[in-house]
Amino acid sequence: MSFTSQAAEILLKVDRTQIEFNETFKLSFKADEVPDGDPDFSPLDEDFKIINQSTSSNVIIVNGKYSRSKTWTLSLTARKKGTVTIPAINFGKDVSQSYQIIIKEPRQSTEEPGKSSEPLISELKISTDSAYPQQQIVITRRLLISNNISAYEFAPLIIKGVDFIEEDLGDVKQYQTKYGDTNYIVLEKNIAIYPQSAGSLLIEPSVAGARVAIQGSQKNDAYDPFRSNYRTIRRSSKEKSITVNPIPEAFNGKHWLVAKEVQLVEEFPTGDTFKIGEPITRTLLLIADGQNSSQLPEFETTPIKGLKQYPDQPLLKNNTSGTGVTGVQQIKVAIIPSAASTYTLPTISIPWWNTTTNTMD
């Protein structure tokens, strides 16, 4: 998620918002202009430990005009669990926004990392094991590595059962975690799926592999171009099952829509007096957190006597992050009054099923 402070053009970005205790995560601050001063990261010390930090600059020239930006990137671990606030950071007189993240209890892996000599562990996690048709299910694949590696791969994930839509949630993320006395590098890959009907899904074990350095080898990589001191290891996780329930009888909307949160936004020209024959543009936005834009219901135009309405084709967009998809549908409607009068546009209401409360909103 990204936020821009009002006092300065400083963008705060966290690579994910739910983090396990002992895991590292990345925090970046991007300034599109030169800030008032260097950042003071000392407010982070109370709740976080800074593992390392770096800076980068970027200059773009378009039609002879310069634009530049500078980014400060920090790798952090949290000192406590629960809801933790990333405090506002001062860049001289410029200030970034604060932001809250969730630090969760570390998972107890069934493979018991840290208690064995295994250099490689494959894990599979799902956001829910009980869903509705078209509901978003986030699948997380993790590869934990305790030794040096020269390459890795995630084998294609096999999912059997009802038909589903799949959405990739970005590149593989890398961070660190700790189990017992063992430190692990974690490679994490996320996808979202949307089952299309009631029934069941079986996610077969996540298979991942890597070329892992052989412990105790005395060879130096510089004199071992063929990596003979490495061996290929593949590991599998446990499988996961998901029950897809029928659409609840309590839902009485015309079109089924299931999400974590839904917003309906209207944009209309300022003023309340317009001329006959001149078009008025009404913009409608449907924003659904936890839903794919391809599954959003289309806006329906209600005829109004004295007003001609010409809707454009809807524009669909998916905003993706490691935690899921936010689907957006935008439609512009040209409204042309044909007679002088006072008109009332009818209320637009879109019923939807709230997966957080398990009720219709």
GROMACS .gro file of C-alpha atoms in nm:
model
  361
    1MET     CA    1   0.000   0.000   0.000
    2SER     CA    2   0.115   0.355  -0.075
    3PHE     CA    3   0.041   0.691   0.087
    4THR     CA    4   0.140   1.049   0.002
    5SER     CA    5   0.188   1.302   0.281
    6GLN     CA    6   0.008   1.634   0.248
    7ALA     CA    7   0.299   1.849   0.368
    8ALA     CA    8   0.553   1.705   0.124
    9GLU     CA    9   0.558   1.477  -0.175
   10ILE     CA   10   0.699   1.181   0.016
   11LEU     CA   11   0.554   0.840  -0.066
   12LEU     CA   12   0.561   0.568   0.201
   13LYS     CA   13   0.547   0.208   0.082
   14VAL     CA   14   0.548  -0.121   0.275
   15ASP     CA   15   0.607  -0.444   0.086
   16ARG     CA   16   0.330  -0.617   0.287
   17THR     CA   17   0.100  -0.524   0.575
   18GLN     CA   18   0.080  -0.854   0.767
   19ILE     CA   19   0.417  -0.981   0.884
   20GLU     CA   20   0.517  -1.262   1.115
   21PHE     CA   21   0.732  -1.186   1.416
   22ASN     CA   22   1.104  -1.236   1.333
   23GLU     CA   23   1.041  -1.175   0.962
   24THR     CA   24   1.211  -0.890   0.782
   25PHE     CA   25   1.012  -0.651   0.566
   26LYS     CA   26   1.097  -0.358   0.341
   27LEU     CA   27   0.991   0.002   0.401
   28SER     CA   28   1.063   0.273   0.146
   29PHE     CA   29   1.024   0.651   0.132
   30LYS     CA   30   1.021   0.817  -0.210
   31ALA     CA   31   1.056   1.193  -0.262
   32ASP     CA   32   0.977   1.336  -0.606
   33GLU     CA   33   1.154   1.659  -0.513
   34VAL     CA   34   1.453   1.734  -0.292
   35PRO     CA   35   1.318   1.724   0.067
   36ASP     CA   36   1.398   1.989   0.325
   37GLY     CA   37   1.660   1.767   0.491
   38ASP     CA   38   1.794   1.417   0.543
   39PRO     CA   39   1.555   1.169   0.704
   40ASP     CA   40   1.565   1.104   1.078
   41PHE     CA   41   1.484   0.735   1.120
   42SER     CA   42   1.541   0.731   1.499
   43PRO     CA   43   1.163   0.720   1.577
   44LEU     CA   44   1.164   0.370   1.429
   45ASP     CA   45   1.404   0.239   1.695
   46GLU     CA   46   1.138   0.200   1.964
   47ASP     CA   47   0.934  -0.067   1.782
   48PHE     CA   48   1.165  -0.177   1.500
   49LYS     CA   49   1.522  -0.286   1.439
   50ILE     CA   50   1.684  -0.152   1.122
   51ILE     CA   51   1.876  -0.437   0.956
   52ASN     CA   52   2.012  -0.232   0.666
   53GLN     CA   53   1.927   0.070   0.455
   54SER     CA   54   2.009   0.206   0.111
   55THR     CA   55   1.932   0.503  -0.111
   56SER     CA   56   1.878   0.536  -0.484
   57SER     CA   57   1.818   0.829  -0.721
   58ASN     CA   58   1.639   0.846  -1.053
   59VAL     CA   59   1.640   1.119  -1.320
   60ILE     CA   60   1.397   1.127  -1.615
   61ILE     CA   61   1.419   1.371  -1.907
   62VAL     CA   62   1.106   1.417  -2.121
   63ASN     CA   63   1.094   1.688  -2.389
   64GLY     CA   64   1.385   1.865  -2.224
   65LYS     CA   65   1.218   1.871  -1.881
   66TYR     CA   66   1.387   1.707  -1.585
   67SER     CA   67   1.214   1.512  -1.312
   68ARG     CA   68   1.405   1.344  -1.035
   69SER     CA   69   1.327   1.130  -0.736
   70LYS     CA   70   1.514   0.979  -0.444
   71THR     CA   71   1.419   0.665  -0.253
   72TRP     CA   72   1.530   0.550   0.092
   73THR     CA   73   1.479   0.174   0.146
   74LEU     CA   74   1.503   0.008   0.487
   75SER     CA   75   1.495  -0.359   0.586
   76LEU     CA   76   1.332  -0.394   0.929
   77THR     CA   77   1.217  -0.641   1.191
   78ALA     CA   78   0.956  -0.562   1.456
   79ARG     CA   79   1.040  -0.568   1.828
   80LYS     CA   80   0.684  -0.658   1.936
   81LYS     CA   81   0.369  -0.829   1.811
   82GLY     CA   82   0.024  -0.692   1.737
   83THR     CA   83  -0.078  -0.372   1.560
   84VAL     CA   84   0.233  -0.157   1.533
   85THR     CA   85   0.254   0.199   1.399
   86ILE     CA   86   0.526   0.309   1.160
   87PRO     CA   87   0.576   0.664   1.291
   88ALA     CA   88   0.593   0.978   1.080
   89ILE     CA   89   0.950   1.043   0.965
   90ASN     CA   90   1.094   1.394   0.945
   91PHE     CA   91   1.286   1.498   0.634
   92GLY     CA   92   1.383   1.835   0.777
   93LYS     CA   93   1.053   2.026   0.777
   94ASP     CA   94   0.892   1.771   0.546
   95VAL     CA   95   0.712   1.481   0.712
   96SER     CA   96   0.588   1.144   0.588
   97GLN     CA   97   0.264   0.988   0.703
   98SER     CA   98   0.242   0.726   0.975
   99TYR     CA   99   0.098   0.384   0.895
  100GLN     CA  100  -0.011   0.073   1.086
  101ILE     CA  101   0.097  -0.283   1.014
  102ILE     CA  102   0.011  -0.613   1.182
  103ILE     CA  103   0.286  -0.825   1.337
  104LYS     CA  104   0.152  -1.178   1.380
  105GLU     CA  105   0.259  -1.468   1.597
  106PRO     CA  106   0.518  -1.679   1.413
  107ARG     CA  107   0.371  -1.989   1.257
  108GLN     CA  108   0.456  -2.331   1.391
  109SER     CA  109   0.566  -2.506   1.074
  110THR     CA  110   0.467  -2.872   1.044
  111GLU     CA  111   0.809  -2.936   0.894
  112GLU     CA  112   0.965  -2.801   1.216
  113PRO     CA  113   1.236  -2.584   1.063
  114GLY     CA  114   1.523  -2.519   1.296
  115LYS     CA  115   1.484  -2.865   1.453
  116SER     CA  116   1.627  -3.063   1.163
  117SER     CA  117   1.918  -3.044   0.922
  118GLU     CA  118   1.691  -2.983   0.621
  119PRO     CA  119   1.833  -2.693   0.416
  120LEU     CA  120   1.509  -2.652   0.218
  121ILE     CA  121   1.142  -2.643   0.323
  122SER     CA  122   0.832  -2.593   0.107
  123GLU     CA  123   0.516  -2.445   0.258
  124LEU     CA  124   0.164  -2.382   0.127
  125LYS     CA  125  -0.088  -2.145   0.285
  126ILE     CA  126  -0.443  -2.040   0.189
  127SER     CA  127  -0.638  -1.736   0.310
  128THR     CA  128  -0.951  -1.946   0.377
  129ASP     CA  129  -1.062  -2.309   0.352
  130SER     CA  130  -1.432  -2.216   0.316
  131ALA     CA  131  -1.548  -1.975   0.047
  132TYR     CA  132  -1.838  -1.875  -0.179
  133PRO     CA  133  -1.851  -1.873  -0.559
  134GLN     CA  134  -1.638  -1.590  -0.704
  135GLN     CA  135  -1.481  -1.517  -0.362
  136GLN     CA  136  -1.111  -1.437  -0.360
  137ILE     CA  137  -0.879  -1.701  -0.213
  138VAL     CA  138  -0.513  -1.601  -0.178
  139ILE     CA  139  -0.265  -1.887  -0.211
  140THR     CA  140   0.083  -1.833  -0.066
  141ARG     CA  141   0.377  -2.056  -0.159
  142ARG     CA  142   0.692  -2.025   0.050
  143LEU     CA  143   1.037  -2.174   0.005
  144LEU     CA  144   1.255  -2.153   0.319
  145ILE     CA  145   1.629  -2.183   0.266
  146SER     CA  146   1.898  -2.213   0.535
  147ASN     CA  147   2.199  -2.273   0.304
  148ASN     CA  148   2.346  -2.088   0.008
  149ILE     CA  149   2.174  -2.161  -0.323
  150SER     CA  150   2.266  -2.094  -0.686
  151ALA     CA  151   1.913  -2.124  -0.834
  152TYR     CA  152   1.554  -2.206  -0.737
  153GLU     CA  153   1.216  -2.276  -0.896
  154PHE     CA  154   0.850  -2.319  -0.804
  155ALA     CA  155   0.692  -2.602  -1.002
  156PRO     CA  156   0.348  -2.528  -1.155
  157LEU     CA  157   0.077  -2.550  -0.890
  158ILE     CA  158  -0.192  -2.809  -0.962
  159ILE     CA  159  -0.548  -2.724  -0.849
  160LYS     CA  160  -0.834  -2.968  -0.908
  161GLY     CA  161  -1.209  -2.927  -0.865
  162VAL     CA  162  -1.453  -2.659  -0.977
  163ASP     CA  163  -1.355  -2.406  -1.244
  164PHE     CA  164  -1.177  -2.095  -1.122
  165ILE     CA  165  -1.021  -1.768  -1.240
  166GLU     CA  166  -0.656  -1.710  -1.148
  167GLU     CA  167  -0.479  -1.377  -1.093
  168ASP     CA  168  -0.103  -1.343  -1.039
  169LEU     CA  169  -0.014  -1.119  -0.743
  170GLY     CA  170   0.330  -1.005  -0.849
  171ASP     CA  171   0.690  -1.117  -0.843
  172VAL     CA  172   0.851  -1.347  -0.589
  173LYS     CA  173   0.926  -1.163  -0.264
  174GLN     CA  174   1.237  -1.228  -0.058
  175TYR     CA  175   1.278  -1.169   0.314
  176GLN     CA  176   1.419  -1.338   0.625
  177THR     CA  177   1.267  -1.524   0.918
  178LYS     CA  178   1.388  -1.728   1.212
  179TYR     CA  179   1.271  -2.058   1.360
  180GLY     CA  180   1.446  -2.166   1.677
  181ASP     CA  181   1.813  -2.087   1.632
  182THR     CA  182   1.806  -2.117   1.253
  183ASN     CA  183   1.784  -1.821   1.014
  184TYR     CA  184   1.603  -1.872   0.685
  185ILE     CA  185   1.578  -1.680   0.362
  186VAL     CA  186   1.215  -1.693   0.249
  187LEU     CA  187   1.104  -1.681  -0.115
  188GLU     CA  188   0.730  -1.614  -0.135
  189LYS     CA  189   0.495  -1.633  -0.433
  190ASN     CA  190   0.125  -1.534  -0.415
  191ILE     CA  191  -0.169  -1.589  -0.648
  192ALA     CA  192  -0.544  -1.530  -0.612
  193ILE     CA  193  -0.811  -1.769  -0.736
  194TYR     CA  194  -1.188  -1.723  -0.771
  195PRO     CA  195  -1.397  -2.045  -0.782
  196GLN     CA  196  -1.687  -2.012  -1.023
  197SER     CA  197  -1.938  -2.248  -0.862
  198ALA     CA  198  -2.015  -2.437  -0.543
  199GLY     CA  199  -1.821  -2.757  -0.485
  200SER     CA  200  -1.466  -2.822  -0.373
  201LEU     CA  201  -1.106  -2.749  -0.464
  202LEU     CA  202  -0.797  -2.957  -0.396
  203ILE     CA  203  -0.462  -2.778  -0.409
  204GLU     CA  204  -0.195  -3.041  -0.455
  205PRO     CA  205   0.134  -3.007  -0.261
  206SER     CA  206   0.347  -2.708  -0.356
  207VAL     CA  207   0.668  -2.843  -0.509
  208ALA     CA  208   0.978  -2.622  -0.508
  209GLY     CA  209   1.344  -2.691  -0.566
  210ALA     CA  210   1.684  -2.528  -0.544
  211ARG     CA  211   2.052  -2.597  -0.604
  212VAL     CA  212   2.184  -2.596  -0.249
  213ALA     CA  213   2.545  -2.570  -0.133
  214ILE     CA  214   2.676  -2.893   0.018
  215GLN     CA  215   2.765  -2.834   0.380
  216GLY     CA  216   3.129  -2.894   0.463
  217SER     CA  217   3.246  -2.850   0.104
  218GLN     CA  218   3.583  -2.678   0.083
  219LYS     CA  219   3.546  -2.572  -0.279
  220ASN     CA  220   3.538  -2.207  -0.370
  221ASP     CA  221   3.271  -2.090  -0.616
  222ALA     CA  222   3.534  -1.890  -0.806
  223TYR     CA  223   3.713  -2.217  -0.890
  224ASP     CA  224   3.394  -2.419  -0.933
  225PRO     CA  225   3.217  -2.272  -1.240
  226PHE     CA  226   3.003  -2.584  -1.282
  227ARG     CA  227   2.877  -2.567  -0.920
  228SER     CA  228   2.991  -2.922  -0.843
  229ASN     CA  229   2.970  -2.838  -0.472
  230TYR     CA  230   2.593  -2.783  -0.510
  231ARG     CA  231   2.316  -3.041  -0.531
  232THR     CA  232   1.955  -3.009  -0.649
  233ILE     CA  233   1.693  -3.060  -0.378
  234ARG     CA  234   1.314  -3.061  -0.422
  235ARG     CA  235   1.062  -3.046  -0.141
  236SER     CA  236   0.682  -3.069  -0.123
  237SER     CA  237   0.435  -2.910   0.117
  238LYS     CA  238   0.111  -3.063   0.241
  239GLU     CA  239  -0.198  -3.038   0.020
  240LYS     CA  240  -0.489  -2.803   0.097
  241SER     CA  241  -0.865  -2.853   0.056
  242ILE     CA  242  -1.125  -2.578   0.010
  243THR     CA  243  -1.503  -2.605   0.038
  244VAL     CA  244  -1.695  -2.372  -0.193
  245ASN     CA  245  -2.039  -2.312  -0.041
  246PRO     CA  246  -2.354  -2.218  -0.239
  247ILE     CA  247  -2.460  -1.853  -0.255
  248PRO     CA  248  -2.633  -1.779   0.080
  249GLU     CA  249  -3.014  -1.774   0.075
  250ALA     CA  250  -2.998  -1.448   0.271
  251PHE     CA  251  -2.858  -1.271  -0.036
  252ASN     CA  252  -3.145  -1.119  -0.235
  253GLY     CA  253  -2.957  -0.890  -0.475
  254LYS     CA  254  -3.003  -0.912  -0.851
  255HIS     CA  255  -2.632  -0.975  -0.916
  256TRP     CA  256  -2.408  -1.176  -0.683
  257LEU     CA  257  -2.108  -0.975  -0.558
  258VAL     CA  258  -1.879  -1.098  -0.280
  259ALA     CA  259  -1.588  -0.894  -0.141
  260LYS     CA  260  -1.413  -0.769   0.174
  261GLU     CA  261  -1.521  -0.409   0.113
  262VAL     CA  262  -1.716  -0.226  -0.158
  263GLN     CA  263  -1.724   0.146  -0.237
  264LEU     CA  264  -1.953   0.325  -0.482
  265VAL     CA  265  -1.823   0.667  -0.588
  266GLU     CA  266  -1.996   0.929  -0.805
  267GLU     CA  267  -1.830   1.227  -0.974
  268PHE     CA  268  -2.053   1.501  -1.111
  269PRO     CA  269  -1.984   1.852  -1.246
  270THR     CA  270  -2.010   2.130  -0.991
  271GLY     CA  271  -2.327   2.338  -0.986
  272ASP     CA  272  -2.691   2.239  -1.018
  273THR     CA  273  -2.799   2.438  -1.326
  274PHE     CA  274  -2.725   2.320  -1.682
  275LYS     CA  275  -2.829   2.411  -2.038
  276ILE     CA  276  -3.069   2.221  -2.262
  277GLY     CA  277  -2.885   2.015  -2.524
  278GLU     CA  278  -2.543   2.036  -2.360
  279PRO     CA  279  -2.401   1.706  -2.230
  280ILE     CA  280  -2.333   1.654  -1.861
  281THR     CA  281  -2.078   1.384  -1.774
  282ARG     CA  282  -2.159   1.160  -1.479
  283THR     CA  283  -1.875   0.929  -1.368
  284LEU     CA  284  -1.945   0.619  -1.159
  285LEU     CA  285  -1.681   0.407  -0.986
  286LEU     CA  286  -1.734   0.065  -0.829
  287ILE     CA  287  -1.435  -0.038  -0.612
  288ALA     CA  288  -1.430  -0.387  -0.458
  289ASP     CA  289  -1.150  -0.498  -0.225
  290GLY     CA  290  -1.099  -0.872  -0.262
  291GLN     CA  291  -1.269  -0.904  -0.599
  292ASN     CA  292  -1.158  -0.926  -0.961
  293SER     CA  293  -1.283  -0.650  -1.191
  294SER     CA  294  -1.401  -0.908  -1.448
  295GLN     CA  295  -1.662  -1.027  -1.195
  296LEU     CA  296  -1.807  -0.688  -1.103
  297PRO     CA  297  -2.171  -0.629  -1.203
  298GLU     CA  298  -2.229  -0.363  -1.469
  299PHE     CA  299  -2.402  -0.038  -1.382
  300GLU     CA  300  -2.761  -0.021  -1.506
  301THR     CA  301  -2.898   0.307  -1.642
  302THR     CA  302  -3.251   0.393  -1.528
  303PRO     CA  303  -3.451   0.582  -1.797
  304ILE     CA  304  -3.553   0.935  -1.692
  305LYS     CA  305  -3.811   1.129  -1.893
  306GLY     CA  306  -3.656   1.443  -2.039
  307LEU     CA  307  -3.298   1.315  -2.011
  308LYS     CA  308  -3.110   1.123  -2.278
  309GLN     CA  309  -2.833   0.902  -2.138
  310TYR     CA  310  -2.537   0.766  -2.336
  311PRO     CA  311  -2.314   0.536  -2.128
  312ASP     CA  312  -1.959   0.459  -2.246
  313GLN     CA  313  -1.811   0.113  -2.232
  314PRO     CA  314  -1.701   0.038  -1.874
  315LEU     CA  315  -1.329   0.051  -1.798
  316LEU     CA  316  -1.199  -0.237  -1.584
  317LYS     CA  317  -0.881  -0.238  -1.377
  318ASN     CA  318  -0.723  -0.468  -1.118
  319ASN     CA  319  -0.497  -0.319  -0.851
  320THR     CA  320  -0.288  -0.607  -0.718
  321SER     CA  321  -0.068  -0.649  -0.413
  322GLY     CA  322   0.072  -0.944  -0.224
  323THR     CA  323  -0.247  -0.958  -0.018
  324GLY     CA  324  -0.496  -0.968  -0.305
  325VAL     CA  325  -0.681  -0.777  -0.575
  326THR     CA  326  -0.894  -0.464  -0.566
  327GLY     CA  327  -1.118  -0.458  -0.872
  328VAL     CA  328  -1.228  -0.124  -1.017
  329GLN     CA  329  -1.501  -0.054  -1.272
  330GLN     CA  330  -1.546   0.296  -1.412
  331ILE     CA  331  -1.822   0.415  -1.642
  332LYS     CA  332  -1.892   0.761  -1.783
  333VAL     CA  333  -2.249   0.853  -1.877
  334ALA     CA  334  -2.326   1.154  -2.097
  335ILE     CA  335  -2.659   1.304  -1.987
  336ILE     CA  336  -2.832   1.548  -2.224
  337PRO     CA  337  -3.143   1.734  -2.100
  338SER     CA  338  -3.407   1.783  -2.371
  339ALA     CA  339  -3.642   2.009  -2.174
  340ALA     CA  340  -3.619   2.268  -1.899
  341SER     CA  341  -3.712   2.109  -1.568
  342THR     CA  342  -3.580   1.993  -1.232
  343TYR     CA  343  -3.456   1.635  -1.247
  344THR     CA  344  -3.370   1.390  -0.972
  345LEU     CA  345  -3.125   1.113  -1.052
  346PRO     CA  346  -3.232   0.788  -0.882
  347THR     CA  347  -3.017   0.634  -0.611
  348ILE     CA  348  -2.776   0.364  -0.724
  349SER     CA  349  -2.753   0.072  -0.483
  350ILE     CA  350  -2.543  -0.242  -0.532
  351PRO     CA  351  -2.606  -0.520  -0.276
  352TRP     CA  352  -2.299  -0.727  -0.191
  353TRP     CA  353  -2.191  -1.004   0.045
  354ASN     CA  354  -1.938  -0.900   0.310
  355THR     CA  355  -1.684  -1.180   0.369
  356THR     CA  356  -1.564  -1.015   0.691
  357THR     CA  357  -1.906  -1.013   0.862
  358ASN     CA  358  -2.060  -1.292   0.649
  359THR     CA  359  -2.368  -1.076   0.590
  360MET     CA  360  -2.526  -0.882   0.303
  361ASP     CA  361  -2.452  -0.509   0.289
   0.00000   0.00000   0.00000
